[in-house]
One Martini backbone bead per residue (centre of mass of N, CA, C, O) as a GRO file, in nm:
protein
  307
    1UNK     BB    1  -1.211   0.133   1.085
    2UNK     BB    2  -1.049   0.030   0.851
    3UNK     BB    3  -0.857   0.200   0.751
    4UNK     BB    4  -0.719   0.263   0.974
    5UNK     BB    5  -0.669  -0.058   1.072
    6UNK     BB    6  -0.457  -0.154   0.841
    7UNK     BB    7  -0.186  -0.269   0.975
    8UNK     BB    8  -0.362  -0.544   1.074
    9UNK     BB    9  -0.466  -0.637   0.790
   10UNK     BB   10  -0.255  -0.688   0.592
   11UNK     BB   11  -0.155  -0.967   0.654
   12UNK     BB   12  -0.400  -1.131   0.598
   13UNK     BB   13  -0.475  -1.044   0.359
   14UNK     BB   14  -0.301  -1.072   0.184
   15UNK     BB   15  -0.259  -1.362   0.296
   16UNK     BB   16  -0.571  -1.422   0.157
   17UNK     BB   17  -0.512  -1.292  -0.175
   18UNK     BB   18  -0.340  -1.543  -0.233
   19UNK     BB   19  -0.475  -1.748  -0.215
   20UNK     BB   20  -0.664  -1.666  -0.448
   21UNK     BB   21  -0.496  -1.547  -0.678
   22UNK     BB   22  -0.397  -1.863  -0.698
   23UNK     BB   23  -0.661  -1.961  -0.795
   24UNK     BB   24  -0.679  -1.753  -1.092
   25UNK     BB   25  -0.378  -1.790  -1.215
   26UNK     BB   26  -0.347  -2.078  -1.222
   27UNK     BB   27  -0.552  -2.350  -1.237
   28UNK     BB   28  -0.705  -2.650  -1.335
   29UNK     BB   29  -0.852  -2.965  -1.343
   30UNK     BB   30  -0.633  -3.145  -1.188
   31UNK     BB   31  -0.485  -3.238  -0.864
   32UNK     BB   32  -0.386  -2.986  -0.775
   33UNK     BB   33  -0.599  -2.791  -0.766
   34UNK     BB   34  -0.796  -3.005  -0.602
   35UNK     BB   35  -0.643  -2.969  -0.400
   36UNK     BB   36  -0.629  -2.685  -0.325
   37UNK     BB   37  -0.888  -2.591  -0.312
   38UNK     BB   38  -0.978  -2.826  -0.096
   39UNK     BB   39  -0.720  -2.633   0.112
   40UNK     BB   40  -0.891  -2.413   0.151
   41UNK     BB   41  -1.192  -2.507   0.206
   42UNK     BB   42  -1.099  -2.562   0.492
   43UNK     BB   43  -0.936  -2.394   0.625
   44UNK     BB   44  -1.149  -2.220   0.662
   45UNK     BB   45  -1.267  -2.337   0.887
   46UNK     BB   46  -1.050  -2.254   1.061
   47UNK     BB   47  -1.016  -2.028   1.434
   48UNK     BB   48  -0.842  -2.226   1.541
   49UNK     BB   49  -0.468  -2.008   1.518
   50UNK     BB   50  -0.198  -1.946   1.390
   51UNK     BB   51  -0.061  -1.624   1.190
   52UNK     BB   52   0.150  -1.621   0.997
   53UNK     BB   53   0.260  -1.280   0.805
   54UNK     BB   54   0.516  -1.184   0.613
   55UNK     BB   55   0.630  -0.898   0.462
   56UNK     BB   56   0.766  -0.747   0.179
   57UNK     BB   57   0.898  -0.555  -0.042
   58UNK     BB   58   1.024  -0.363  -0.351
   59UNK     BB   59   1.277  -0.216  -0.529
   60UNK     BB   60   1.488  -0.260  -0.803
   61UNK     BB   61   1.633  -0.388  -0.497
   62UNK     BB   62   1.464  -0.223  -0.267
   63UNK     BB   63   1.403  -0.238   0.021
   64UNK     BB   64   1.078  -0.097   0.172
   65UNK     BB   65   0.917  -0.321   0.303
   66UNK     BB   66   0.829  -0.457   0.639
   67UNK     BB   67   0.680  -0.710   0.770
   68UNK     BB   68   0.536  -0.865   1.066
   69UNK     BB   69   0.272  -1.113   1.201
   70UNK     BB   70   0.091  -1.240   1.484
   71UNK     BB   71  -0.230  -1.452   1.493
   72UNK     BB   72  -0.451  -1.504   1.762
   73UNK     BB   73  -0.744  -1.750   1.742
   74UNK     BB   74  -1.058  -1.912   1.926
   75UNK     BB   75  -1.337  -1.924   1.801
   76UNK     BB   76  -1.452  -1.751   2.104
   77UNK     BB   77  -1.557  -1.508   2.111
   78UNK     BB   78  -1.418  -1.297   1.904
   79UNK     BB   79  -1.084  -1.399   1.994
   80UNK     BB   80  -0.811  -1.179   2.007
   81UNK     BB   81  -0.475  -1.163   1.889
   82UNK     BB   82  -0.193  -0.905   1.765
   83UNK     BB   83   0.143  -0.848   1.601
   84UNK     BB   84   0.254  -0.579   1.474
   85UNK     BB   85   0.526  -0.519   1.229
   86UNK     BB   86   0.670  -0.256   1.099
   87UNK     BB   87   0.874  -0.168   0.839
   88UNK     BB   88   1.099   0.065   0.617
   89UNK     BB   89   1.412   0.153   0.732
   90UNK     BB   90   1.341   0.425   0.923
   91UNK     BB   91   1.078   0.274   1.047
   92UNK     BB   92   0.922   0.144   1.389
   93UNK     BB   93   0.600  -0.017   1.451
   94UNK     BB   94   0.441  -0.213   1.708
   95UNK     BB   95   0.094  -0.364   1.731
   96UNK     BB   96  -0.133  -0.420   2.010
   97UNK     BB   97  -0.389  -0.679   1.952
   98UNK     BB   98  -0.706  -0.685   2.076
   99UNK     BB   99  -0.996  -0.983   2.198
  100UNK     BB  100  -1.157  -0.908   2.534
  101UNK     BB  101  -1.463  -0.967   2.705
  102UNK     BB  102  -1.584  -0.742   2.451
  103UNK     BB  103  -1.253  -0.545   2.397
  104UNK     BB  104  -1.081  -0.348   2.221
  105UNK     BB  105  -0.763  -0.299   2.177
  106UNK     BB  106  -0.492  -0.094   2.128
  107UNK     BB  107  -0.137  -0.069   2.122
  108UNK     BB  108   0.214   0.102   2.089
  109UNK     BB  109   0.524   0.088   2.136
  110UNK     BB  110   0.535   0.442   2.174
  111UNK     BB  111   0.339   0.392   2.446
  112UNK     BB  112   0.148   0.423   2.769
  113UNK     BB  113  -0.098   0.318   2.715
  114UNK     BB  114  -0.449   0.226   2.634
  115UNK     BB  115  -0.768   0.189   2.364
  116UNK     BB  116  -1.034   0.143   2.427
  117UNK     BB  117  -1.286   0.044   2.273
  118UNK     BB  118  -1.637   0.165   2.165
  119UNK     BB  119  -1.966   0.124   2.131
  120UNK     BB  120  -2.218   0.069   1.988
  121UNK     BB  121  -2.195  -0.030   1.625
  122UNK     BB  122  -1.984  -0.230   1.681
  123UNK     BB  123  -2.141  -0.447   1.914
  124UNK     BB  124  -2.361  -0.490   1.663
  125UNK     BB  125  -2.118  -0.612   1.495
  126UNK     BB  126  -2.033  -0.859   1.689
  127UNK     BB  127  -2.339  -0.977   1.733
  128UNK     BB  128  -2.400  -1.046   1.461
  129UNK     BB  129  -2.087  -1.208   1.419
  130UNK     BB  130  -2.113  -1.434   1.570
  131UNK     BB  131  -2.423  -1.538   1.513
  132UNK     BB  132  -2.383  -1.563   1.203
  133UNK     BB  133  -2.146  -1.716   1.202
  134UNK     BB  134  -1.894  -1.926   0.998
  135UNK     BB  135  -2.097  -2.027   0.739
  136UNK     BB  136  -2.055  -2.113   0.417
  137UNK     BB  137  -2.269  -2.082   0.196
  138UNK     BB  138  -2.276  -2.316  -0.059
  139UNK     BB  139  -2.406  -2.143  -0.317
  140UNK     BB  140  -2.186  -1.934  -0.350
  141UNK     BB  141  -1.898  -2.108  -0.340
  142UNK     BB  142  -2.019  -2.283  -0.642
  143UNK     BB  143  -2.026  -2.017  -0.789
  144UNK     BB  144  -1.727  -1.890  -0.744
  145UNK     BB  145  -1.593  -2.144  -0.843
  146UNK     BB  146  -1.711  -2.176  -1.152
  147UNK     BB  147  -1.581  -1.845  -1.202
  148UNK     BB  148  -1.260  -1.944  -1.110
  149UNK     BB  149  -1.266  -2.178  -1.339
  150UNK     BB  150  -1.293  -2.010  -1.603
  151UNK     BB  151  -1.055  -1.820  -1.555
  152UNK     BB  152  -0.933  -2.061  -1.577
  153UNK     BB  153  -0.852  -2.294  -1.779
  154UNK     BB  154  -0.585  -2.395  -1.992
  155UNK     BB  155  -0.351  -2.374  -1.657
  156UNK     BB  156  -0.337  -2.695  -1.579
  157UNK     BB  157  -0.029  -2.737  -1.629
  158UNK     BB  158   0.158  -2.573  -1.397
  159UNK     BB  159   0.113  -2.725  -1.187
  160UNK     BB  160   0.249  -2.936  -0.908
  161UNK     BB  161   0.239  -3.255  -0.730
  162UNK     BB  162   0.361  -3.362  -0.427
  163UNK     BB  163   0.492  -3.604  -0.228
  164UNK     BB  164   0.547  -3.622   0.124
  165UNK     BB  165   0.590  -3.721   0.428
  166UNK     BB  166   0.369  -3.726   0.597
  167UNK     BB  167   0.089  -3.711   0.366
  168UNK     BB  168   0.218  -3.444   0.224
  169UNK     BB  169   0.151  -3.164  -0.035
  170UNK     BB  170   0.386  -3.001  -0.293
  171UNK     BB  171   0.225  -2.726  -0.414
  172UNK     BB  172   0.310  -2.575  -0.743
  173UNK     BB  173   0.395  -2.193  -0.920
  174UNK     BB  174   0.458  -2.065  -1.276
  175UNK     BB  175   0.408  -1.691  -1.441
  176UNK     BB  176   0.465  -1.582  -1.710
  177UNK     BB  177   0.377  -1.389  -1.886
  178UNK     BB  178   0.090  -1.479  -2.057
  179UNK     BB  179   0.004  -1.691  -1.797
  180UNK     BB  180  -0.150  -1.432  -1.673
  181UNK     BB  181  -0.422  -1.343  -1.692
  182UNK     BB  182  -0.577  -1.079  -1.825
  183UNK     BB  183  -0.819  -1.052  -1.546
  184UNK     BB  184  -0.582  -1.031  -1.334
  185UNK     BB  185  -0.394  -0.770  -1.451
  186UNK     BB  186  -0.617  -0.586  -1.478
  187UNK     BB  187  -0.658  -0.561  -1.199
  188UNK     BB  188  -0.413  -0.546  -1.056
  189UNK     BB  189  -0.396  -0.243  -1.179
  190UNK     BB  190  -0.532  -0.106  -1.127
  191UNK     BB  191  -0.556  -0.095  -0.816
  192UNK     BB  192  -0.228  -0.001  -0.798
  193UNK     BB  193  -0.311   0.263  -0.926
  194UNK     BB  194  -0.591   0.363  -0.738
  195UNK     BB  195  -0.392   0.375  -0.504
  196UNK     BB  196  -0.194   0.605  -0.584
  197UNK     BB  197  -0.385   0.815  -0.618
  198UNK     BB  198  -0.507   0.833  -0.335
  199UNK     BB  199  -0.161   0.803  -0.219
  200UNK     BB  200  -0.173   1.203  -0.389
  201UNK     BB  201  -0.406   1.315  -0.296
  202UNK     BB  202  -0.452   1.276   0.019
  203UNK     BB  203  -0.454   1.251   0.367
  204UNK     BB  204  -0.332   1.167   0.539
  205UNK     BB  205  -0.328   1.072   0.910
  206UNK     BB  206  -0.307   1.113   1.188
  207UNK     BB  207  -0.204   0.951   1.482
  208UNK     BB  208  -0.463   1.081   1.627
  209UNK     BB  209  -0.653   0.977   1.364
  210UNK     BB  210  -0.516   0.595   1.473
  211UNK     BB  211  -0.475   0.525   1.748
  212UNK     BB  212  -0.132   0.538   1.694
  213UNK     BB  213  -0.098   0.506   1.413
  214UNK     BB  214   0.160   0.514   1.124
  215UNK     BB  215   0.048   0.550   0.790
  216UNK     BB  216   0.352   0.662   0.703
  217UNK     BB  217   0.485   0.381   0.681
  218UNK     BB  218   0.384   0.276   0.476
  219UNK     BB  219   0.293   0.475   0.227
  220UNK     BB  220   0.627   0.585   0.204
  221UNK     BB  221   0.648   0.292   0.043
  222UNK     BB  222   0.526   0.305  -0.153
  223UNK     BB  223   0.508   0.299  -0.527
  224UNK     BB  224   0.422   0.531  -0.767
  225UNK     BB  225   0.226   0.409  -0.997
  226UNK     BB  226   0.078   0.509  -1.335
  227UNK     BB  227   0.214   0.299  -1.601
  228UNK     BB  228   0.245  -0.025  -1.713
  229UNK     BB  229   0.107  -0.197  -1.578
  230UNK     BB  230   0.221  -0.517  -1.469
  231UNK     BB  231   0.286  -0.917  -1.459
  232UNK     BB  232   0.580  -1.093  -1.458
  233UNK     BB  233   0.509  -1.272  -1.191
  234UNK     BB  234   0.385  -1.595  -1.052
  235UNK     BB  235   0.458  -1.769  -0.698
  236UNK     BB  236   0.389  -2.117  -0.542
  237UNK     BB  237   0.412  -2.338  -0.298
  238UNK     BB  238   0.303  -2.460  -0.050
  239UNK     BB  239   0.137  -2.653   0.167
  240UNK     BB  240  -0.008  -2.969   0.263
  241UNK     BB  241  -0.153  -3.150   0.493
  242UNK     BB  242  -0.302  -3.506   0.652
  243UNK     BB  243  -0.607  -3.234   0.680
  244UNK     BB  244  -0.596  -3.039   0.443
  245UNK     BB  245  -0.406  -2.791   0.575
  246UNK     BB  246  -0.270  -2.521   0.522
  247UNK     BB  247   0.073  -2.459   0.664
  248UNK     BB  248   0.208  -2.320   0.440
  249UNK     BB  249   0.268  -2.017   0.227
  250UNK     BB  250   0.423  -1.866  -0.094
  251UNK     BB  251   0.502  -1.598  -0.245
  252UNK     BB  252   0.539  -1.433  -0.544
  253UNK     BB  253   0.566  -1.138  -0.696
  254UNK     BB  254   0.567  -0.906  -1.009
  255UNK     BB  255   0.578  -0.567  -1.096
  256UNK     BB  256   0.542  -0.281  -1.325
  257UNK     BB  257   0.640   0.037  -1.393
  258UNK     BB  258   0.549   0.363  -1.423
  259UNK     BB  259   0.557   0.674  -1.320
  260UNK     BB  260   0.533   1.044  -1.337
  261UNK     BB  261   0.845   1.089  -1.463
  262UNK     BB  262   0.922   0.773  -1.625
  263UNK     BB  263   1.076   0.566  -1.390
  264UNK     BB  264   1.107   0.198  -1.359
  265UNK     BB  265   0.918  -0.018  -1.233
  266UNK     BB  266   1.004  -0.383  -1.038
  267UNK     BB  267   0.860  -0.551  -0.846
  268UNK     BB  268   0.875  -0.672  -0.521
  269UNK     BB  269   0.647  -0.913  -0.350
  270UNK     BB  270   0.561  -1.132  -0.039
  271UNK     BB  271   0.502  -1.386   0.109
  272UNK     BB  272   0.469  -1.547   0.450
  273UNK     BB  273   0.255  -1.861   0.543
  274UNK     BB  274   0.216  -2.013   0.899
  275UNK     BB  275   0.015  -2.256   1.049
  276UNK     BB  276  -0.084  -2.303   1.364
  277UNK     BB  277  -0.273  -2.462   1.635
  278UNK     BB  278  -0.450  -2.585   1.538
  279UNK     BB  279  -0.735  -2.623   1.804
  280UNK     BB  280  -0.453  -2.471   2.028
  281UNK     BB  281  -0.490  -2.184   2.089
  282UNK     BB  282  -0.440  -1.898   2.281
  283UNK     BB  283  -0.494  -1.588   2.304
  284UNK     BB  284  -0.349  -1.272   2.400
  285UNK     BB  285  -0.338  -1.117   2.700
  286UNK     BB  286  -0.472  -0.845   2.939
  287UNK     BB  287  -0.350  -0.671   3.180
  288UNK     BB  288  -0.562  -0.346   3.321
  289UNK     BB  289  -0.414  -0.326   3.611
  290UNK     BB  290  -0.238   0.004   3.617
  291UNK     BB  291  -0.325   0.088   3.368
  292UNK     BB  292  -0.325   0.343   3.035
  293UNK     BB  293  -0.638   0.466   2.984
  294UNK     BB  294  -0.880   0.426   2.671
  295UNK     BB  295  -1.168   0.599   2.527
  296UNK     BB  296  -1.289   0.481   2.272
  297UNK     BB  297  -1.524   0.629   2.030
  298UNK     BB  298  -1.741   0.487   1.798
  299UNK     BB  299  -1.816   0.607   1.464
  300UNK     BB  300  -1.954   0.406   1.212
  301UNK     BB  301  -1.989   0.705   1.026
  302UNK     BB  302  -1.718   0.814   1.225
  303UNK     BB  303  -1.510   0.921   1.322
  304UNK     BB  304  -1.398   0.963   1.638
  305UNK     BB  305  -1.371   1.008   1.948
  306UNK     BB  306  -1.246   1.105   2.311
  307UNK     BB  307  -1.331   1.160   2.622
   0.00000   0.00000   0.00000
């Protein structure tokens, strides 16, 4: 199901990836870095929040993909909602997601049907997740920090931090060429190449197999890089409020490489993530009375089938 709902997770995944990547690619133990690292951890503890994540992708100056998402979570009973719009310049699709009353509901803009997901496996995971809580293991957090700090090395001087009105801190850094960690560059290159191989070798599932979500809109927009892949530039800007929360973060990654025909590509991935209504978010709910409903049974080990 995670693969089938990739579009929903794209905004969140990319935004979260940018937070982690910026730490790995960025800086050491300078004040700016320590402030940013502390804010990342503090922000991660907020579970009632509205996130707006916009992602754009360009190849050789031409727009390829635009993803806009608004994700609302309450922090209670795993309730939440999301609206994701994906546009590749030719096709656009909006997907609505609801977690309410113990149910997961999906609706796409090209259908009047609300798909209600059910399944023992999914219900079990939901209960386990709810019961497990959200507090991370302090030892694990500490170990991850040590690894990050070791990878960061001597890049601490590339961060700048400015004080703004209201005790807001503005954090910036920009890395290019040899300033980017070889480890990050290698991992990123392998991930891009692997994703390209999967896209070219595996048939894309139909909308009937993805709960009505048209994943071809996403797949057909991705540049097919196969060789000489590297990160050329990484730039991150973040705003940290007086409560040590990251309220806005923008990131831009420049990637170059060649496709299977040897043509050169310069790809720019841009991410803009804003957090608002911290501890005062109310997720959207849908009244299913009178709506066209379709129950979808979820098998945790296999693909789903309909009743």
